[in-house]
Amino acid sequence: MLSTFQFLQNSTPVGDAERAALLREPQFGSVFTDHMATLRWSVERGWHDGRIEAVAPLSYHPANAAFHYGQQIFEGMKAYRCDGNALLFRPVENARRLARSAERMAMVCPPEDLFLEAIESLVNVDARWIPDGDGSLYLRPFVIADDVFLGVRPASRYLFCVIASPVGSYFKGGAQPITVWVSETYSRAARGGTGAAKCGGNYAGSLIAQSEAIEQGCDQVVFLDAAEGRWIEELGGMNIFFVLDDGELVTPPLGTILPGVTRDAVITLARQAGRRVTERPYSFDQWRSDAASGRLVETFVCGTAATIVPVGQVRFASGDFIVADGSCGSLTAELRDLLQDIQRGRADDPHGWRYSIKLGSGWKARNVAYV
């Protein structure tokens, strides 16, 4: 098993002045750092050829299995700058979710130690790309099939790669309330399907509904269950919560939706604050009637990219409605502030969620600890 990644310095890194300009107002997912981490697997050799190398296009044969049979999974996580260190938020959970996705997609993914080593090494090498202030370094680990064949079977070779992108807010308005579109035409996942796996095909299947949402002047799409078309499941890339007037938080149960790392943290923080959190089915009709009666006082969505964002307005084919007064609710703001303070090292971390990487000690550094 590997103990280190070979370091191959990018011979043409972005200059200091250009990098500073790019970091002033980073757009989400459009700028990338100087390096990437790569690691390969084969039946014969296991995991091998780990590298931190210049970020560059990947070259593949047109018969690569990933193109034809969709064996591709990924994760999303962030690094925050804090007192000379980089802080990650629950990266072990990302490693474990990648493993679950790999199992569902009949793939192979790195064990936790190699997953973390790749992340640590890349963050250390490209630490200059971590924005100050409210920005962060978004990390995208992914695994793709690396076989050349045409035939329906799992691949026998895989590539694991991590790329990094300095980012600001996912939505243009930051923490401002968003407008969502409820799709009554398209479904994202069904029982026994791949809804709980973070695979590219799930997102490809959601794009037409997301385009429909944008055409309707909305920021995101909300999906209903495939069986009955009644029960709210999740957004195109985020989990959803409903706050009722008796203090209860309702969120759709797992099974056909992605088990979000942020979702789990929100549930934990809300319960810690004395809130009753219930994971149960919640119908679109109930959402509408609770909003009309005043029983629903807040709705918010959460995910790694967006953190926590309030929902102000809901649109659908035959109408629309406002959530409460359309503004950000008090619990949404409270949970968002608490979560971000923990992630950025500004608050205590009683659950041991922060993962600290000591920067400036060389790319081979293994100075990692939970703080």
Coordinates of N, CA, C and O in Angstrom, one line a residue, residues 1 7 19 92 98-99 116 137 143 146 205 255 301 303 337:
M1 N 0.8 -1.2 0.0 CA 0.0 0.0 0.0 C 0.9 1.2 0.0 O 1.9 1.3 0.6
F7 N 5.3 13.7 -5.9 CA 5.0 15.1 -6.2 C 5.7 15.5 -7.5 O 6.9 15.4 -7.6
R19 N -3.4 34.9 -9.5 CA -4.2 34.1 -8.5 C -4.9 35.0 -7.6 O -6.1 34.8 -7.3
V92 N -14.0 12.1 6.7 CA -14.1 10.6 6.8 C -15.5 10.2 6.3 O -15.7 9.2 5.7
L98 N -18.4 7.7 -0.4 CA -17.8 7.3 -1.6 C -17.7 5.8 -1.7 O -18.0 5.2 -2.8
A99 N -17.4 5.2 -0.6 CA -17.3 3.7 -0.6 C -18.7 3.1 -0.8 O -18.8 2.1 -1.5
L116 N -7.9 10.2 2.4 CA -7.5 11.3 3.2 C -6.1 11.8 2.8 O -5.8 13.0 2.8
L137 N -12.0 26.5 -0.4 CA -11.5 25.7 -1.4 C -12.3 24.4 -1.6 O -12.4 23.6 -0.7
V143 N -14.1 9.0 -8.9 CA -13.6 7.7 -9.4 C -14.3 7.4 -10.7 O -15.5 7.5 -10.8
D146 N -11.7 2.8 -15.9 CA -10.5 3.1 -16.8 C -10.2 1.9 -17.7 O -9.0 1.6 -18.0
G205 N -29.7 13.0 -15.0 CA -31.1 12.8 -15.1 C -31.9 14.0 -14.6 O -33.1 14.1 -14.9
G255 N -33.1 6.6 1.8 CA -33.6 5.4 1.0 C -33.4 5.7 -0.5 O -32.5 5.1 -1.1
V301 N -32.8 24.5 2.6 CA -32.1 23.4 2.0 C -30.7 23.4 2.4 O -30.2 24.5 2.9
G303 N -26.5 21.6 1.8 CA -25.6 20.8 1.1 C -24.2 21.3 1.3 O -24.0 22.4 1.8
D337 N -25.5 29.8 10.9 CA -24.3 30.5 11.5 C -23.6 29.5 12.4 O -22.3 29.5 12.4

